[in-house]
Short mmCIF file of N, CA and C in Angstrom, two decimals:
data_model
loop_
_atom_site.label_atom_id
_atom_site.label_comp_id
_atom_site.label_asym_id
_atom_site.label_seq_id
_atom_site.Cartn_x
_atom_site.Cartn_y
_atom_site.Cartn_z
N ASN A 180 -10.70 -18.38 30.60
CA ASN A 180 -9.56 -19.03 29.99
C ASN A 180 -9.35 -18.43 28.60
N CYS A 181 -8.22 -17.78 28.41
CA CYS A 181 -7.92 -17.12 27.14
C CYS A 181 -7.20 -18.04 26.15
N LEU A 182 -6.84 -19.22 26.58
CA LEU A 182 -6.08 -20.12 25.72
C LEU A 182 -6.95 -21.21 25.10
N THR A 183 -8.24 -20.99 25.04
CA THR A 183 -9.13 -21.97 24.43
C THR A 183 -8.94 -21.92 22.92
N PHE A 184 -9.39 -22.97 22.26
CA PHE A 184 -9.22 -23.04 20.81
C PHE A 184 -10.47 -22.59 20.05
N ASP A 185 -11.45 -22.04 20.77
CA ASP A 185 -12.64 -21.55 20.09
C ASP A 185 -12.34 -20.23 19.39
N ASN A 186 -13.26 -19.78 18.61
CA ASN A 186 -13.09 -18.58 17.80
C ASN A 186 -13.24 -17.34 18.69
N PRO A 187 -12.19 -16.50 18.80
CA PRO A 187 -12.29 -15.29 19.63
C PRO A 187 -13.39 -14.34 19.17
N ASP A 188 -13.80 -14.42 17.90
CA ASP A 188 -14.89 -13.56 17.43
C ASP A 188 -16.21 -13.89 18.12
N MET A 189 -16.30 -15.08 18.69
CA MET A 189 -17.52 -15.51 19.37
C MET A 189 -17.50 -15.17 20.86
N TRP A 190 -16.42 -14.66 21.38
CA TRP A 190 -16.29 -14.32 22.80
C TRP A 190 -17.13 -13.10 23.14
N SER A 191 -17.46 -12.98 24.42
CA SER A 191 -18.15 -11.77 24.88
C SER A 191 -17.15 -10.61 24.85
N LEU A 192 -17.68 -9.41 24.87
CA LEU A 192 -16.82 -8.22 24.87
C LEU A 192 -15.93 -8.22 26.11
N ALA A 193 -16.48 -8.63 27.25
CA ALA A 193 -15.69 -8.65 28.49
C ALA A 193 -14.51 -9.62 28.37
N LYS A 194 -14.76 -10.80 27.78
CA LYS A 194 -13.67 -11.78 27.63
C LYS A 194 -12.63 -11.26 26.64
N LYS A 195 -13.08 -10.67 25.54
CA LYS A 195 -12.14 -10.12 24.56
C LYS A 195 -11.25 -9.06 25.21
N THR A 196 -11.86 -8.17 25.98
CA THR A 196 -11.11 -7.09 26.63
C THR A 196 -10.09 -7.65 27.60
N TYR A 197 -10.53 -8.59 28.43
CA TYR A 197 -9.63 -9.18 29.42
C TYR A 197 -8.49 -9.94 28.74
N CYS A 198 -8.85 -10.80 27.78
CA CYS A 198 -7.83 -11.63 27.13
C CYS A 198 -6.87 -10.81 26.28
N CYS A 199 -7.35 -9.74 25.68
CA CYS A 199 -6.46 -8.86 24.91
C CYS A 199 -5.44 -8.22 25.84
N ALA A 200 -5.91 -7.73 26.98
CA ALA A 200 -5.03 -7.04 27.93
C ALA A 200 -4.05 -7.99 28.61
N HIS A 201 -4.47 -9.23 28.87
CA HIS A 201 -3.65 -10.13 29.67
C HIS A 201 -2.93 -11.22 28.87
N ALA A 202 -3.46 -11.57 27.70
CA ALA A 202 -2.85 -12.67 26.94
C ALA A 202 -2.61 -12.32 25.47
N GLY A 203 -2.99 -11.12 25.05
CA GLY A 203 -2.79 -10.74 23.66
C GLY A 203 -3.69 -11.51 22.70
N LYS A 204 -4.80 -12.05 23.20
CA LYS A 204 -5.75 -12.82 22.39
C LYS A 204 -7.08 -12.09 22.33
N GLY A 205 -7.76 -12.20 21.20
CA GLY A 205 -9.08 -11.58 21.07
C GLY A 205 -9.05 -10.08 20.85
N CYS A 206 -7.88 -9.54 20.56
CA CYS A 206 -7.76 -8.10 20.34
C CYS A 206 -8.43 -7.71 19.02
N PRO A 207 -8.94 -6.49 18.94
CA PRO A 207 -9.52 -6.05 17.66
C PRO A 207 -8.47 -6.07 16.56
N LYS A 208 -8.89 -6.49 15.41
CA LYS A 208 -7.99 -6.52 14.26
C LYS A 208 -7.90 -5.11 13.68
N PRO A 209 -6.68 -4.64 13.43
CA PRO A 209 -6.56 -3.30 12.85
C PRO A 209 -7.11 -3.28 11.44
N THR A 210 -7.77 -2.22 11.11
CA THR A 210 -8.27 -2.06 9.75
C THR A 210 -7.47 -0.96 9.08
N THR A 211 -6.98 -1.27 7.93
CA THR A 211 -6.24 -0.27 7.17
C THR A 211 -6.90 -0.13 5.81
N THR A 212 -7.15 1.05 5.43
CA THR A 212 -7.68 1.31 4.10
C THR A 212 -6.71 2.25 3.41
N VAL A 213 -6.61 2.07 2.13
CA VAL A 213 -5.75 2.94 1.34
C VAL A 213 -6.65 3.80 0.46
N PRO A 214 -6.22 5.02 0.17
CA PRO A 214 -7.08 5.91 -0.60
C PRO A 214 -7.23 5.50 -2.07
N TYR A 215 -6.27 4.74 -2.59
CA TYR A 215 -6.31 4.38 -4.01
C TYR A 215 -5.88 2.93 -4.20
N ASP A 216 -6.51 2.25 -5.16
CA ASP A 216 -6.06 0.93 -5.59
C ASP A 216 -5.22 1.15 -6.83
N CYS A 217 -3.92 0.95 -6.70
CA CYS A 217 -2.98 1.28 -7.78
C CYS A 217 -2.97 0.23 -8.89
N ASN A 218 -3.75 -0.82 -8.75
CA ASN A 218 -3.87 -1.81 -9.83
C ASN A 218 -5.04 -1.47 -10.75
N VAL A 219 -6.04 -0.79 -10.21
CA VAL A 219 -7.22 -0.44 -11.00
C VAL A 219 -6.85 0.66 -11.98
N GLY A 220 -7.06 0.40 -13.26
CA GLY A 220 -6.80 1.39 -14.30
C GLY A 220 -5.34 1.60 -14.63
N PHE A 221 -4.47 0.69 -14.18
CA PHE A 221 -3.04 0.91 -14.40
C PHE A 221 -2.68 0.90 -15.89
N ASN A 222 -3.42 0.16 -16.71
CA ASN A 222 -3.11 0.12 -18.14
C ASN A 222 -3.25 1.48 -18.81
N THR A 223 -4.08 2.35 -18.23
CA THR A 223 -4.28 3.69 -18.80
C THR A 223 -4.02 4.77 -17.77
N TRP A 224 -3.03 4.56 -16.90
CA TRP A 224 -2.80 5.47 -15.79
C TRP A 224 -2.47 6.89 -16.22
N GLN A 225 -1.73 7.05 -17.31
CA GLN A 225 -1.29 8.39 -17.70
C GLN A 225 -2.47 9.29 -18.04
N ALA A 226 -3.48 8.76 -18.71
CA ALA A 226 -4.64 9.57 -19.07
C ALA A 226 -5.80 9.40 -18.10
N GLY A 227 -5.85 8.25 -17.42
CA GLY A 227 -7.03 7.94 -16.62
C GLY A 227 -6.95 8.28 -15.14
N TRP A 228 -5.78 8.46 -14.59
CA TRP A 228 -5.65 8.71 -13.15
C TRP A 228 -5.59 10.20 -12.86
N SER A 229 -6.12 10.57 -11.72
CA SER A 229 -6.02 11.97 -11.28
C SER A 229 -4.57 12.24 -10.84
N PRO A 230 -4.18 13.49 -10.80
CA PRO A 230 -2.83 13.81 -10.31
C PRO A 230 -2.59 13.30 -8.88
N GLU A 231 -3.65 13.34 -8.06
CA GLU A 231 -3.52 12.86 -6.68
C GLU A 231 -3.25 11.36 -6.64
N LYS A 232 -3.96 10.59 -7.47
CA LYS A 232 -3.74 9.14 -7.50
C LYS A 232 -2.35 8.83 -8.04
N LYS A 233 -1.92 9.55 -9.06
CA LYS A 233 -0.58 9.33 -9.60
C LYS A 233 0.48 9.55 -8.52
N ALA A 234 0.34 10.64 -7.78
CA ALA A 234 1.33 10.96 -6.75
C ALA A 234 1.32 9.91 -5.64
N TRP A 235 0.12 9.52 -5.19
CA TRP A 235 0.02 8.54 -4.10
C TRP A 235 0.57 7.18 -4.53
N CYS A 236 0.17 6.72 -5.71
CA CYS A 236 0.62 5.41 -6.19
C CYS A 236 2.11 5.41 -6.50
N CYS A 237 2.65 6.49 -6.98
CA CYS A 237 4.08 6.56 -7.24
C CYS A 237 4.85 6.45 -5.92
N THR A 238 4.40 7.18 -4.92
CA THR A 238 5.08 7.18 -3.63
C THR A 238 4.93 5.87 -2.88
N HIS A 239 3.74 5.28 -2.88
CA HIS A 239 3.45 4.13 -2.03
C HIS A 239 3.54 2.78 -2.74
N ALA A 240 3.39 2.76 -4.07
CA ALA A 240 3.39 1.48 -4.79
C ALA A 240 4.35 1.47 -5.97
N ALA A 241 5.08 2.56 -6.16
CA ALA A 241 6.02 2.68 -7.29
C ALA A 241 5.32 2.40 -8.62
N ARG A 242 4.08 2.87 -8.73
CA ARG A 242 3.32 2.73 -9.96
C ARG A 242 2.78 4.10 -10.35
N GLY A 243 2.72 4.36 -11.63
CA GLY A 243 2.18 5.63 -12.10
C GLY A 243 3.15 6.79 -11.99
N CYS A 244 4.42 6.49 -11.87
CA CYS A 244 5.42 7.55 -11.78
C CYS A 244 5.71 8.11 -13.16
N THR A 245 5.84 9.41 -13.23
CA THR A 245 6.17 10.05 -14.50
C THR A 245 7.58 9.66 -14.89
N PRO A 246 7.76 9.20 -16.15
CA PRO A 246 9.11 8.84 -16.59
C PRO A 246 10.05 10.03 -16.48
N VAL A 247 11.25 9.78 -16.04
CA VAL A 247 12.25 10.83 -15.85
C VAL A 247 13.22 10.82 -17.02
N SER A 248 13.45 11.98 -17.59
CA SER A 248 14.46 12.09 -18.64
C SER A 248 15.83 12.08 -17.98
N LYS A 249 16.76 11.40 -18.59
CA LYS A 249 18.11 11.32 -18.04
C LYS A 249 19.08 12.01 -18.98
N MET A 250 20.09 12.61 -18.39
CA MET A 250 21.11 13.29 -19.16
C MET A 250 22.24 12.30 -19.44
N CYS A 251 22.62 12.23 -20.67
CA CYS A 251 23.69 11.33 -21.06
C CYS A 251 24.76 12.16 -21.78
N THR A 252 25.98 12.04 -21.35
CA THR A 252 27.07 12.76 -22.00
C THR A 252 27.90 11.76 -22.80
N LEU A 253 27.96 12.00 -24.10
CA LEU A 253 28.70 11.13 -25.00
C LEU A 253 29.71 11.99 -25.74
N TRP A 254 30.97 11.74 -25.52
CA TRP A 254 32.06 12.51 -26.13
C TRP A 254 31.94 14.01 -25.82
N GLY A 255 31.49 14.33 -24.61
CA GLY A 255 31.42 15.70 -24.18
C GLY A 255 30.19 16.45 -24.63
N ASP A 256 29.29 15.81 -25.41
CA ASP A 256 28.11 16.47 -25.94
C ASP A 256 26.88 15.94 -25.17
N PRO A 257 26.19 16.78 -24.37
CA PRO A 257 25.06 16.27 -23.60
C PRO A 257 23.84 15.99 -24.47
N HIS A 258 23.17 14.91 -24.19
CA HIS A 258 21.95 14.52 -24.91
C HIS A 258 20.92 14.14 -23.85
N VAL A 259 19.69 14.52 -24.08
CA VAL A 259 18.61 14.11 -23.18
C VAL A 259 17.98 12.87 -23.80
N ILE A 260 17.93 11.81 -23.01
CA ILE A 260 17.41 10.54 -23.48
C ILE A 260 16.32 10.08 -22.51
N SER A 261 15.16 9.74 -23.04
CA SER A 261 14.11 9.19 -22.19
C SER A 261 14.18 7.67 -22.23
N PHE A 262 14.11 7.07 -21.04
CA PHE A 262 14.13 5.61 -20.95
C PHE A 262 12.77 5.11 -20.61
#
């Protein structure tokens, strides 16, 4: 019986396999690990993070991105302004 209220972690491997295939219960939980924790060291990311961590965190967590200079045209005269 796959619809019992007991803990699937306590089931035998055979029951887990059967119930996962037939009822979607007792299936292995996916494990996901990330290569970097983008909260660790964020206060000093510019000097403290490796280039690889900066790139990964910028892409995946929008943290540690290098500030982009923007071009602003005022009365026809271009100025570079950092925000």
